[in-house]
């Protein structure tokens, strides 16, 4: 059983890599961004509450995303493990994840941090914005705000997981397959 946090700034390639890794290691892929976008598309009360926040590139309140994660873990008692993508994004979310996993007899095995230069992030996101239909990818100011929010609120998690002895830096520059290879090398050493 292995539970991984795939970490990195917006545009680091978490979603792309999580799709491959979750299949290859038989992990349940939990992307808070995807879940929130599904809620918006279905116009649920949560979707209506978060729509403007996401459009502006701000973070959704911790209690909302924590509850969504709790539901997903609870629904999958037989899971071989989970791959968290875009979560945790704040220190309170990381604390909550640790506590939740303990309740289910699990723990975070490792945090894999995709490291990408900021200019590359912006160019990837603007490029994705031409096809993704995501308004938060189409506007340079929103992208820059997301990176700012990442630096302020999310980056401290690097220290959090370093102190827990779970932080693994992965070079996120280059081709998709090369990056997958680096991630798999790291995971294979963990299992
Ligand atoms: P990216 O990594 O490209 O920013 P995501 O799909 O992970 O894209 O997230 C899109 C948006 O959804 C974020 O900008 C934020 O508004 C919201 N979001 C996703 N995950 C979280 C989270 N764990 N906590 C708070 N907000 C979140």
mmCIF file with all atom_site columns, C-alpha atoms and ligand atoms in Angstrom:
data_model
loop_
_atom_site.group_PDB
_atom_site.id
_atom_site.type_symbol
_atom_site.label_atom_id
_atom_site.label_alt_id
_atom_site.label_comp_id
_atom_site.label_asym_id
_atom_site.label_entity_id
_atom_site.label_seq_id
_atom_site.pdbx_PDB_ins_code
_atom_site.Cartn_x
_atom_site.Cartn_y
_atom_site.Cartn_z
_atom_site.occupancy
_atom_site.B_iso_or_equiv
_atom_site.pdbx_formal_charge
_atom_site.auth_seq_id
_atom_site.auth_comp_id
_atom_site.auth_asym_id
_atom_site.auth_atom_id
_atom_site.pdbx_PDB_model_num
ATOM   1   C CA  . UNK A 1 1   ? 0.000   0.000  0.000   1.00 0.00 ? 1   UNK A CA  1
ATOM   2   C CA  . UNK A 1 2   ? 1.402   3.334  -1.058  1.00 0.00 ? 2   UNK A CA  1
ATOM   3   C CA  . UNK A 1 3   ? -0.125  6.785  -0.769  1.00 0.00 ? 3   UNK A CA  1
ATOM   4   C CA  . UNK A 1 4   ? 1.569   9.520  -2.754  1.00 0.00 ? 4   UNK A CA  1
ATOM   5   C CA  . UNK A 1 5   ? 1.259   13.289 -2.840  1.00 0.00 ? 5   UNK A CA  1
ATOM   6   C CA  . UNK A 1 6   ? 2.119   14.599 -6.289  1.00 0.00 ? 6   UNK A CA  1
ATOM   7   C CA  . UNK A 1 7   ? 3.153   18.167 -5.643  1.00 0.00 ? 7   UNK A CA  1
ATOM   8   C CA  . UNK A 1 8   ? 4.142   21.203 -7.684  1.00 0.00 ? 8   UNK A CA  1
ATOM   9   C CA  . UNK A 1 9   ? 3.055   24.641 -8.852  1.00 0.00 ? 9   UNK A CA  1
ATOM   10  C CA  . UNK A 1 10  ? 0.255   25.166 -11.386 1.00 0.00 ? 10  UNK A CA  1
ATOM   11  C CA  . UNK A 1 11  ? 1.462   23.901 -14.759 1.00 0.00 ? 11  UNK A CA  1
ATOM   12  C CA  . UNK A 1 12  ? 4.068   21.555 -13.289 1.00 0.00 ? 12  UNK A CA  1
ATOM   13  C CA  . UNK A 1 13  ? 2.409   18.581 -14.987 1.00 0.00 ? 13  UNK A CA  1
ATOM   14  C CA  . UNK A 1 14  ? 0.790   16.940 -11.960 1.00 0.00 ? 14  UNK A CA  1
ATOM   15  C CA  . UNK A 1 15  ? -2.403  15.934 -13.777 1.00 0.00 ? 15  UNK A CA  1
ATOM   16  C CA  . UNK A 1 16  ? -0.575  14.529 -16.807 1.00 0.00 ? 16  UNK A CA  1
ATOM   17  C CA  . UNK A 1 17  ? 1.800   12.472 -14.699 1.00 0.00 ? 17  UNK A CA  1
ATOM   18  C CA  . UNK A 1 18  ? -0.899  11.403 -12.227 1.00 0.00 ? 18  UNK A CA  1
ATOM   19  C CA  . UNK A 1 19  ? -2.903  9.811  -15.066 1.00 0.00 ? 19  UNK A CA  1
ATOM   20  C CA  . UNK A 1 20  ? 0.037   7.583  -15.979 1.00 0.00 ? 20  UNK A CA  1
ATOM   21  C CA  . UNK A 1 21  ? 1.233   6.796  -12.462 1.00 0.00 ? 21  UNK A CA  1
ATOM   22  C CA  . UNK A 1 22  ? -2.212  5.961  -11.084 1.00 0.00 ? 22  UNK A CA  1
ATOM   23  C CA  . UNK A 1 23  ? -2.678  3.361  -13.845 1.00 0.00 ? 23  UNK A CA  1
ATOM   24  C CA  . UNK A 1 24  ? 0.786   1.865  -13.584 1.00 0.00 ? 24  UNK A CA  1
ATOM   25  C CA  . UNK A 1 25  ? 0.751   1.544  -9.786  1.00 0.00 ? 25  UNK A CA  1
ATOM   26  C CA  . UNK A 1 26  ? -3.003  0.851  -9.449  1.00 0.00 ? 26  UNK A CA  1
ATOM   27  C CA  . UNK A 1 27  ? -3.637  3.890  -7.306  1.00 0.00 ? 27  UNK A CA  1
ATOM   28  C CA  . UNK A 1 28  ? -6.853  5.883  -6.996  1.00 0.00 ? 28  UNK A CA  1
ATOM   29  C CA  . UNK A 1 29  ? -6.158  9.286  -8.538  1.00 0.00 ? 29  UNK A CA  1
ATOM   30  C CA  . UNK A 1 30  ? -7.730  12.091 -6.529  1.00 0.00 ? 30  UNK A CA  1
ATOM   31  C CA  . UNK A 1 31  ? -7.441  15.514 -8.145  1.00 0.00 ? 31  UNK A CA  1
ATOM   32  C CA  . UNK A 1 32  ? -9.142  18.262 -6.173  1.00 0.00 ? 32  UNK A CA  1
ATOM   33  C CA  . UNK A 1 33  ? -9.071  20.526 -9.260  1.00 0.00 ? 33  UNK A CA  1
ATOM   34  C CA  . UNK A 1 34  ? -10.930 17.889 -11.335 1.00 0.00 ? 34  UNK A CA  1
ATOM   35  C CA  . UNK A 1 35  ? -13.440 17.239 -8.540  1.00 0.00 ? 35  UNK A CA  1
ATOM   36  C CA  . UNK A 1 36  ? -14.124 20.953 -8.128  1.00 0.00 ? 36  UNK A CA  1
ATOM   37  C CA  . UNK A 1 37  ? -14.549 21.432 -11.893 1.00 0.00 ? 37  UNK A CA  1
ATOM   38  C CA  . UNK A 1 38  ? -17.035 18.512 -11.938 1.00 0.00 ? 38  UNK A CA  1
ATOM   39  C CA  . UNK A 1 39  ? -18.970 20.189 -9.130  1.00 0.00 ? 39  UNK A CA  1
ATOM   40  C CA  . UNK A 1 40  ? -19.039 23.437 -11.139 1.00 0.00 ? 40  UNK A CA  1
ATOM   41  C CA  . UNK A 1 41  ? -20.168 21.646 -14.315 1.00 0.00 ? 41  UNK A CA  1
ATOM   42  C CA  . UNK A 1 42  ? -23.002 19.968 -12.389 1.00 0.00 ? 42  UNK A CA  1
ATOM   43  C CA  . UNK A 1 43  ? -23.956 23.262 -10.694 1.00 0.00 ? 43  UNK A CA  1
ATOM   44  C CA  . UNK A 1 44  ? -23.974 21.630 -7.250  1.00 0.00 ? 44  UNK A CA  1
ATOM   45  C CA  . UNK A 1 45  ? -24.033 23.865 -4.154  1.00 0.00 ? 45  UNK A CA  1
ATOM   46  C CA  . UNK A 1 46  ? -20.271 23.343 -3.791  1.00 0.00 ? 46  UNK A CA  1
ATOM   47  C CA  . UNK A 1 47  ? -19.758 24.131 -7.484  1.00 0.00 ? 47  UNK A CA  1
ATOM   48  C CA  . UNK A 1 48  ? -21.718 27.358 -7.205  1.00 0.00 ? 48  UNK A CA  1
ATOM   49  C CA  . UNK A 1 49  ? -19.777 28.344 -4.089  1.00 0.00 ? 49  UNK A CA  1
ATOM   50  C CA  . UNK A 1 50  ? -16.326 27.794 -5.619  1.00 0.00 ? 50  UNK A CA  1
ATOM   51  C CA  . UNK A 1 51  ? -16.806 28.993 -9.198  1.00 0.00 ? 51  UNK A CA  1
ATOM   52  C CA  . UNK A 1 52  ? -15.688 32.600 -8.687  1.00 0.00 ? 52  UNK A CA  1
ATOM   53  C CA  . UNK A 1 53  ? -12.838 31.603 -6.387  1.00 0.00 ? 53  UNK A CA  1
ATOM   54  C CA  . UNK A 1 54  ? -11.367 29.280 -9.026  1.00 0.00 ? 54  UNK A CA  1
ATOM   55  C CA  . UNK A 1 55  ? -11.858 31.824 -11.828 1.00 0.00 ? 55  UNK A CA  1
ATOM   56  C CA  . UNK A 1 56  ? -9.758  34.301 -9.862  1.00 0.00 ? 56  UNK A CA  1
ATOM   57  C CA  . UNK A 1 57  ? -7.039  31.745 -9.122  1.00 0.00 ? 57  UNK A CA  1
ATOM   58  C CA  . UNK A 1 58  ? -7.604  31.828 -5.364  1.00 0.00 ? 58  UNK A CA  1
ATOM   59  C CA  . UNK A 1 59  ? -7.798  28.766 -3.114  1.00 0.00 ? 59  UNK A CA  1
ATOM   60  C CA  . UNK A 1 60  ? -11.075 27.141 -2.152  1.00 0.00 ? 60  UNK A CA  1
ATOM   61  C CA  . UNK A 1 61  ? -11.586 27.058 1.655   1.00 0.00 ? 61  UNK A CA  1
ATOM   62  C CA  . UNK A 1 62  ? -9.741  24.215 3.366   1.00 0.00 ? 62  UNK A CA  1
ATOM   63  C CA  . UNK A 1 63  ? -12.857 22.700 4.982   1.00 0.00 ? 63  UNK A CA  1
ATOM   64  C CA  . UNK A 1 64  ? -14.499 22.213 1.573   1.00 0.00 ? 64  UNK A CA  1
ATOM   65  C CA  . UNK A 1 65  ? -11.617 20.400 -0.074  1.00 0.00 ? 65  UNK A CA  1
ATOM   66  C CA  . UNK A 1 66  ? -10.885 18.350 3.044   1.00 0.00 ? 66  UNK A CA  1
ATOM   67  C CA  . UNK A 1 67  ? -14.475 17.088 3.066   1.00 0.00 ? 67  UNK A CA  1
ATOM   68  C CA  . UNK A 1 68  ? -14.248 16.160 -0.638  1.00 0.00 ? 68  UNK A CA  1
ATOM   69  C CA  . UNK A 1 69  ? -11.063 14.212 0.056   1.00 0.00 ? 69  UNK A CA  1
ATOM   70  C CA  . UNK A 1 70  ? -12.584 12.478 3.086   1.00 0.00 ? 70  UNK A CA  1
ATOM   71  C CA  . UNK A 1 71  ? -15.502 11.272 0.936   1.00 0.00 ? 71  UNK A CA  1
ATOM   72  C CA  . UNK A 1 72  ? -13.165 9.872  -1.720  1.00 0.00 ? 72  UNK A CA  1
ATOM   73  C CA  . UNK A 1 73  ? -11.000 8.005  0.787   1.00 0.00 ? 73  UNK A CA  1
ATOM   74  C CA  . UNK A 1 74  ? -14.082 6.690  2.568   1.00 0.00 ? 74  UNK A CA  1
ATOM   75  C CA  . UNK A 1 75  ? -15.581 5.435  -0.725  1.00 0.00 ? 75  UNK A CA  1
ATOM   76  C CA  . UNK A 1 76  ? -12.491 3.376  -1.572  1.00 0.00 ? 76  UNK A CA  1
ATOM   77  C CA  . UNK A 1 77  ? -11.716 1.132  1.410   1.00 0.00 ? 77  UNK A CA  1
ATOM   78  C CA  . UNK A 1 78  ? -10.156 -1.544 -0.811  1.00 0.00 ? 78  UNK A CA  1
ATOM   79  C CA  . UNK A 1 79  ? -7.790  0.851  -2.604  1.00 0.00 ? 79  UNK A CA  1
ATOM   80  C CA  . UNK A 1 80  ? -4.225  -0.259 -3.107  1.00 0.00 ? 80  UNK A CA  1
ATOM   81  C CA  . UNK A 1 81  ? -3.333  3.358  -2.417  1.00 0.00 ? 81  UNK A CA  1
ATOM   82  C CA  . UNK A 1 82  ? -4.108  6.920  -3.387  1.00 0.00 ? 82  UNK A CA  1
ATOM   83  C CA  . UNK A 1 83  ? -2.375  9.456  -5.577  1.00 0.00 ? 83  UNK A CA  1
ATOM   84  C CA  . UNK A 1 84  ? -3.237  12.963 -4.408  1.00 0.00 ? 84  UNK A CA  1
ATOM   85  C CA  . UNK A 1 85  ? -2.918  15.600 -7.146  1.00 0.00 ? 85  UNK A CA  1
ATOM   86  C CA  . UNK A 1 86  ? -3.372  19.260 -6.218  1.00 0.00 ? 86  UNK A CA  1
ATOM   87  C CA  . UNK A 1 87  ? -3.949  18.378 -2.576  1.00 0.00 ? 87  UNK A CA  1
ATOM   88  C CA  . UNK A 1 88  ? -2.772  19.282 0.003   1.00 0.00 ? 88  UNK A CA  1
ATOM   89  C CA  . UNK A 1 89  ? -2.229  22.921 -0.946  1.00 0.00 ? 89  UNK A CA  1
ATOM   90  C CA  . UNK A 1 90  ? -1.969  24.470 2.532   1.00 0.00 ? 90  UNK A CA  1
ATOM   91  C CA  . UNK A 1 91  ? -0.461  23.394 5.842   1.00 0.00 ? 91  UNK A CA  1
ATOM   92  C CA  . UNK A 1 92  ? -3.929  22.861 7.417   1.00 0.00 ? 92  UNK A CA  1
ATOM   93  C CA  . UNK A 1 93  ? -4.822  20.599 4.474   1.00 0.00 ? 93  UNK A CA  1
ATOM   94  C CA  . UNK A 1 94  ? -1.638  18.575 5.011   1.00 0.00 ? 94  UNK A CA  1
ATOM   95  C CA  . UNK A 1 95  ? -2.419  18.218 8.727   1.00 0.00 ? 95  UNK A CA  1
ATOM   96  C CA  . UNK A 1 96  ? -5.962  17.154 7.876   1.00 0.00 ? 96  UNK A CA  1
ATOM   97  C CA  . UNK A 1 97  ? -4.710  14.597 5.356   1.00 0.00 ? 97  UNK A CA  1
ATOM   98  C CA  . UNK A 1 98  ? -2.388  13.029 7.925   1.00 0.00 ? 98  UNK A CA  1
ATOM   99  C CA  . UNK A 1 99  ? -5.238  12.735 10.431  1.00 0.00 ? 99  UNK A CA  1
ATOM   100 C CA  . UNK A 1 100 ? -7.686  11.381 7.851   1.00 0.00 ? 100 UNK A CA  1
ATOM   101 C CA  . UNK A 1 101 ? -5.319  8.737  6.605   1.00 0.00 ? 101 UNK A CA  1
ATOM   102 C CA  . UNK A 1 102 ? -4.622  7.539  10.157  1.00 0.00 ? 102 UNK A CA  1
ATOM   103 C CA  . UNK A 1 103 ? -8.371  7.020  10.606  1.00 0.00 ? 103 UNK A CA  1
ATOM   104 C CA  . UNK A 1 104 ? -8.289  4.732  7.592   1.00 0.00 ? 104 UNK A CA  1
ATOM   105 C CA  . UNK A 1 105 ? -5.134  2.916  8.701   1.00 0.00 ? 105 UNK A CA  1
ATOM   106 C CA  . UNK A 1 106 ? -2.999  4.640  6.087   1.00 0.00 ? 106 UNK A CA  1
ATOM   107 C CA  . UNK A 1 107 ? -0.250  7.242  5.860   1.00 0.00 ? 107 UNK A CA  1
ATOM   108 C CA  . UNK A 1 108 ? 1.412   9.461  3.276   1.00 0.00 ? 108 UNK A CA  1
ATOM   109 C CA  . UNK A 1 109 ? 4.297   7.391  1.943   1.00 0.00 ? 109 UNK A CA  1
ATOM   110 C CA  . UNK A 1 110 ? 6.022   10.194 0.052   1.00 0.00 ? 110 UNK A CA  1
ATOM   111 C CA  . UNK A 1 111 ? 5.618   13.615 -1.491  1.00 0.00 ? 111 UNK A CA  1
ATOM   112 C CA  . UNK A 1 112 ? 6.983   13.904 -5.033  1.00 0.00 ? 112 UNK A CA  1
ATOM   113 C CA  . UNK A 1 113 ? 7.654   17.525 -5.895  1.00 0.00 ? 113 UNK A CA  1
ATOM   114 C CA  . UNK A 1 114 ? 7.822   18.451 -9.576  1.00 0.00 ? 114 UNK A CA  1
ATOM   115 C CA  . UNK A 1 115 ? 10.247  21.346 -9.939  1.00 0.00 ? 115 UNK A CA  1
ATOM   116 C CA  . UNK A 1 116 ? 9.732   23.585 -12.970 1.00 0.00 ? 116 UNK A CA  1
ATOM   117 C CA  . UNK A 1 117 ? 11.028  27.061 -13.842 1.00 0.00 ? 117 UNK A CA  1
ATOM   118 C CA  . UNK A 1 118 ? 8.420   29.806 -13.565 1.00 0.00 ? 118 UNK A CA  1
ATOM   119 C CA  . UNK A 1 119 ? 8.633   30.972 -17.207 1.00 0.00 ? 119 UNK A CA  1
ATOM   120 C CA  . UNK A 1 120 ? 8.018   27.399 -18.332 1.00 0.00 ? 120 UNK A CA  1
ATOM   121 C CA  . UNK A 1 121 ? 4.964   27.172 -16.040 1.00 0.00 ? 121 UNK A CA  1
ATOM   122 C CA  . UNK A 1 122 ? 3.420   30.301 -17.530 1.00 0.00 ? 122 UNK A CA  1
ATOM   123 C CA  . UNK A 1 123 ? 4.056   29.169 -21.075 1.00 0.00 ? 123 UNK A CA  1
ATOM   124 C CA  . UNK A 1 124 ? 2.591   25.688 -20.427 1.00 0.00 ? 124 UNK A CA  1
ATOM   125 C CA  . UNK A 1 125 ? -0.530  27.153 -18.813 1.00 0.00 ? 125 UNK A CA  1
ATOM   126 C CA  . UNK A 1 126 ? -1.116  29.711 -21.571 1.00 0.00 ? 126 UNK A CA  1
ATOM   127 C CA  . UNK A 1 127 ? -0.686  26.922 -24.086 1.00 0.00 ? 127 UNK A CA  1
ATOM   128 C CA  . UNK A 1 128 ? -3.127  24.674 -22.192 1.00 0.00 ? 128 UNK A CA  1
ATOM   129 C CA  . UNK A 1 129 ? -5.551  27.608 -22.055 1.00 0.00 ? 129 UNK A CA  1
ATOM   130 C CA  . UNK A 1 130 ? -5.928  27.509 -25.843 1.00 0.00 ? 130 UNK A CA  1
ATOM   131 C CA  . UNK A 1 131 ? -7.482  24.025 -25.672 1.00 0.00 ? 131 UNK A CA  1
ATOM   132 C CA  . UNK A 1 132 ? -8.532  23.235 -22.080 1.00 0.00 ? 132 UNK A CA  1
ATOM   133 C CA  . UNK A 1 133 ? -11.564 25.504 -21.952 1.00 0.00 ? 133 UNK A CA  1
ATOM   134 C CA  . UNK A 1 134 ? -10.377 26.508 -18.469 1.00 0.00 ? 134 UNK A CA  1
ATOM   135 C CA  . UNK A 1 135 ? -10.849 30.227 -17.962 1.00 0.00 ? 135 UNK A CA  1
ATOM   136 C CA  . UNK A 1 136 ? -8.176  30.192 -15.241 1.00 0.00 ? 136 UNK A CA  1
ATOM   137 C CA  . UNK A 1 137 ? -5.640  29.089 -17.901 1.00 0.00 ? 137 UNK A CA  1
ATOM   138 C CA  . UNK A 1 138 ? -6.636  31.679 -20.489 1.00 0.00 ? 138 UNK A CA  1
ATOM   139 C CA  . UNK A 1 139 ? -5.713  34.826 -18.584 1.00 0.00 ? 139 UNK A CA  1
ATOM   140 C CA  . UNK A 1 140 ? -2.094  35.683 -17.813 1.00 0.00 ? 140 UNK A CA  1
ATOM   141 C CA  . UNK A 1 141 ? -3.044  37.743 -14.724 1.00 0.00 ? 141 UNK A CA  1
ATOM   142 C CA  . UNK A 1 142 ? -4.961  34.787 -13.249 1.00 0.00 ? 142 UNK A CA  1
ATOM   143 C CA  . UNK A 1 143 ? -2.045  32.446 -13.986 1.00 0.00 ? 143 UNK A CA  1
ATOM   144 C CA  . UNK A 1 144 ? 0.347   34.841 -12.256 1.00 0.00 ? 144 UNK A CA  1
ATOM   145 C CA  . UNK A 1 145 ? -2.013  35.044 -9.286  1.00 0.00 ? 145 UNK A CA  1
ATOM   146 C CA  . UNK A 1 146 ? -2.121  31.238 -9.043  1.00 0.00 ? 146 UNK A CA  1
ATOM   147 C CA  . UNK A 1 147 ? 1.670   31.139 -8.978  1.00 0.00 ? 147 UNK A CA  1
ATOM   148 C CA  . UNK A 1 148 ? 1.695   33.878 -6.336  1.00 0.00 ? 148 UNK A CA  1
ATOM   149 C CA  . UNK A 1 149 ? -0.839  31.938 -4.220  1.00 0.00 ? 149 UNK A CA  1
ATOM   150 C CA  . UNK A 1 150 ? 1.299   28.814 -4.676  1.00 0.00 ? 150 UNK A CA  1
ATOM   151 C CA  . UNK A 1 151 ? 4.409   30.657 -3.429  1.00 0.00 ? 151 UNK A CA  1
ATOM   152 C CA  . UNK A 1 152 ? 2.561   32.093 -0.422  1.00 0.00 ? 152 UNK A CA  1
ATOM   153 C CA  . UNK A 1 153 ? 0.416   29.201 0.745   1.00 0.00 ? 153 UNK A CA  1
ATOM   154 C CA  . UNK A 1 154 ? 1.501   25.985 -0.916  1.00 0.00 ? 154 UNK A CA  1
ATOM   155 C CA  . UNK A 1 155 ? 5.280   26.120 -1.122  1.00 0.00 ? 155 UNK A CA  1
ATOM   156 C CA  . UNK A 1 156 ? 5.636   25.943 2.714   1.00 0.00 ? 156 UNK A CA  1
ATOM   157 C CA  . UNK A 1 157 ? 4.538   22.315 2.353   1.00 0.00 ? 157 UNK A CA  1
ATOM   158 C CA  . UNK A 1 158 ? 7.989   21.528 0.977   1.00 0.00 ? 158 UNK A CA  1
ATOM   159 C CA  . UNK A 1 159 ? 9.414   22.226 4.432   1.00 0.00 ? 159 UNK A CA  1
ATOM   160 C CA  . UNK A 1 160 ? 6.489   20.365 6.022   1.00 0.00 ? 160 UNK A CA  1
ATOM   161 C CA  . UNK A 1 161 ? 7.252   17.168 4.117   1.00 0.00 ? 161 UNK A CA  1
ATOM   162 C CA  . UNK A 1 162 ? 11.025  17.638 4.429   1.00 0.00 ? 162 UNK A CA  1
ATOM   163 C CA  . UNK A 1 163 ? 10.626  17.596 8.193   1.00 0.00 ? 163 UNK A CA  1
ATOM   164 C CA  . UNK A 1 164 ? 8.547   14.446 7.886   1.00 0.00 ? 164 UNK A CA  1
ATOM   165 C CA  . UNK A 1 165 ? 11.344  12.872 5.783   1.00 0.00 ? 165 UNK A CA  1
ATOM   166 C CA  . UNK A 1 166 ? 8.933   12.415 2.862   1.00 0.00 ? 166 UNK A CA  1
ATOM   167 C CA  . UNK A 1 167 ? 10.042  15.070 0.382   1.00 0.00 ? 167 UNK A CA  1
ATOM   168 C CA  . UNK A 1 168 ? 11.459  13.971 -2.983  1.00 0.00 ? 168 UNK A CA  1
ATOM   169 C CA  . UNK A 1 169 ? 12.396  16.578 -5.591  1.00 0.00 ? 169 UNK A CA  1
ATOM   170 C CA  . UNK A 1 170 ? 11.841  15.567 -9.202  1.00 0.00 ? 170 UNK A CA  1
ATOM   171 C CA  . UNK A 1 171 ? 13.075  17.592 -12.170 1.00 0.00 ? 171 UNK A CA  1
ATOM   172 C CA  . UNK A 1 172 ? 9.860   18.539 -13.984 1.00 0.00 ? 172 UNK A CA  1
ATOM   173 C CA  . UNK A 1 173 ? 11.540  20.143 -17.030 1.00 0.00 ? 173 UNK A CA  1
ATOM   174 C CA  . UNK A 1 174 ? 11.740  18.310 -20.357 1.00 0.00 ? 174 UNK A CA  1
ATOM   175 C CA  . UNK A 1 175 ? 9.584   15.751 -22.134 1.00 0.00 ? 175 UNK A CA  1
ATOM   176 C CA  . UNK A 1 176 ? 6.577   14.059 -20.542 1.00 0.00 ? 176 UNK A CA  1
ATOM   177 C CA  . UNK A 1 177 ? 8.071   10.558 -20.854 1.00 0.00 ? 177 UNK A CA  1
ATOM   178 C CA  . UNK A 1 178 ? 11.385  11.624 -19.333 1.00 0.00 ? 178 UNK A CA  1
ATOM   179 C CA  . UNK A 1 179 ? 9.586   13.110 -16.342 1.00 0.00 ? 179 UNK A CA  1
ATOM   180 C CA  . UNK A 1 180 ? 7.455   9.964  -15.933 1.00 0.00 ? 180 UNK A CA  1
ATOM   181 C CA  . UNK A 1 181 ? 10.664  7.938  -15.939 1.00 0.00 ? 181 UNK A CA  1
ATOM   182 C CA  . UNK A 1 182 ? 12.162  10.087 -13.164 1.00 0.00 ? 182 UNK A CA  1
ATOM   183 C CA  . UNK A 1 183 ? 9.005   9.782  -11.066 1.00 0.00 ? 183 UNK A CA  1
ATOM   184 C CA  . UNK A 1 184 ? 8.872   6.010  -11.520 1.00 0.00 ? 184 UNK A CA  1
ATOM   185 C CA  . UNK A 1 185 ? 12.516  5.639  -10.549 1.00 0.00 ? 185 UNK A CA  1
ATOM   186 C CA  . UNK A 1 186 ? 11.747  7.460  -7.342  1.00 0.00 ? 186 UNK A CA  1
ATOM   187 C CA  . UNK A 1 187 ? 8.568   5.472  -6.593  1.00 0.00 ? 187 UNK A CA  1
ATOM   188 C CA  . UNK A 1 188 ? 10.273  2.158  -7.366  1.00 0.00 ? 188 UNK A CA  1
ATOM   189 C CA  . UNK A 1 189 ? 12.855  2.920  -4.709  1.00 0.00 ? 189 UNK A CA  1
ATOM   190 C CA  . UNK A 1 190 ? 10.062  3.521  -2.201  1.00 0.00 ? 190 UNK A CA  1
ATOM   191 C CA  . UNK A 1 191 ? 8.224   0.232  -2.770  1.00 0.00 ? 191 UNK A CA  1
HETATM 192 P P1  . LIG B 2 .   ? -3.441  23.787 -11.314 1.00 0.00 ? 1   LIG B P1  1
HETATM 193 O O1  . LIG B 2 .   ? -2.528  22.852 -10.586 1.00 0.00 ? 1   LIG B O1  1
HETATM 194 O O2  . LIG B 2 .   ? -3.114  23.913 -12.765 1.00 0.00 ? 1   LIG B O2  1
HETATM 195 O O3  . LIG B 2 .   ? -3.595  25.132 -10.636 1.00 0.00 ? 1   LIG B O3  1
HETATM 196 P P2  . LIG B 2 .   ? -5.848  22.413 -10.370 1.00 0.00 ? 1   LIG B P2  1
HETATM 197 O O4  . LIG B 2 .   ? -6.782  21.731 -11.298 1.00 0.00 ? 1   LIG B O4  1
HETATM 198 O O5  . LIG B 2 .   ? -5.080  21.584 -9.403  1.00 0.00 ? 1   LIG B O5  1
HETATM 199 O O6  . LIG B 2 .   ? -4.903  23.226 -11.355 1.00 0.00 ? 1   LIG B O6  1
HETATM 200 O O7  . LIG B 2 .   ? -6.632  23.521 -9.519  1.00 0.00 ? 1   LIG B O7  1
HETATM 201 C C1  . LIG B 2 .   ? -7.476  24.478 -10.124 1.00 0.00 ? 1   LIG B C1  1
HETATM 202 C C2  . LIG B 2 .   ? -8.048  25.412 -9.059  1.00 0.00 ? 1   LIG B C2  1
HETATM 203 O O8  . LIG B 2 .   ? -8.893  24.648 -8.167  1.00 0.00 ? 1   LIG B O8  1
HETATM 204 C C3  . LIG B 2 .   ? -7.023  26.079 -8.136  1.00 0.00 ? 1   LIG B C3  1
HETATM 205 O O9  . LIG B 2 .   ? -6.498  27.262 -8.691  1.00 0.00 ? 1   LIG B O9  1
HETATM 206 C C4  . LIG B 2 .   ? -7.885  26.352 -6.886  1.00 0.00 ? 1   LIG B C4  1
HETATM 207 O O10 . LIG B 2 .   ? -8.729  27.458 -7.073  1.00 0.00 ? 1   LIG B O10 1
HETATM 208 C C5  . LIG B 2 .   ? -8.775  25.124 -6.817  1.00 0.00 ? 1   LIG B C5  1
HETATM 209 N N1  . LIG B 2 .   ? -8.178  24.040 -5.989  1.00 0.00 ? 1   LIG B N1  1
HETATM 210 C C6  . LIG B 2 .   ? -7.746  22.835 -6.432  1.00 0.00 ? 1   LIG B C6  1
HETATM 211 N N2  . LIG B 2 .   ? -7.261  22.091 -5.425  1.00 0.00 ? 1   LIG B N2  1
HETATM 212 C C7  . LIG B 2 .   ? -7.376  22.858 -4.306  1.00 0.00 ? 1   LIG B C7  1
HETATM 213 C C8  . LIG B 2 .   ? -7.029  22.673 -2.939  1.00 0.00 ? 1   LIG B C8  1
HETATM 214 N N3  . LIG B 2 .   ? -6.441  21.537 -2.513  1.00 0.00 ? 1   LIG B N3  1
HETATM 215 N N4  . LIG B 2 .   ? -7.289  23.667 -2.060  1.00 0.00 ? 1   LIG B N4  1
HETATM 216 C C9  . LIG B 2 .   ? -7.881  24.802 -2.466  1.00 0.00 ? 1   LIG B C9  1
HETATM 217 N N5  . LIG B 2 .   ? -8.224  25.059 -3.733  1.00 0.00 ? 1   LIG B N5  1
HETATM 218 C C10 . LIG B 2 .   ? -7.979  24.103 -4.658  1.00 0.00 ? 1   LIG B C10 1
#
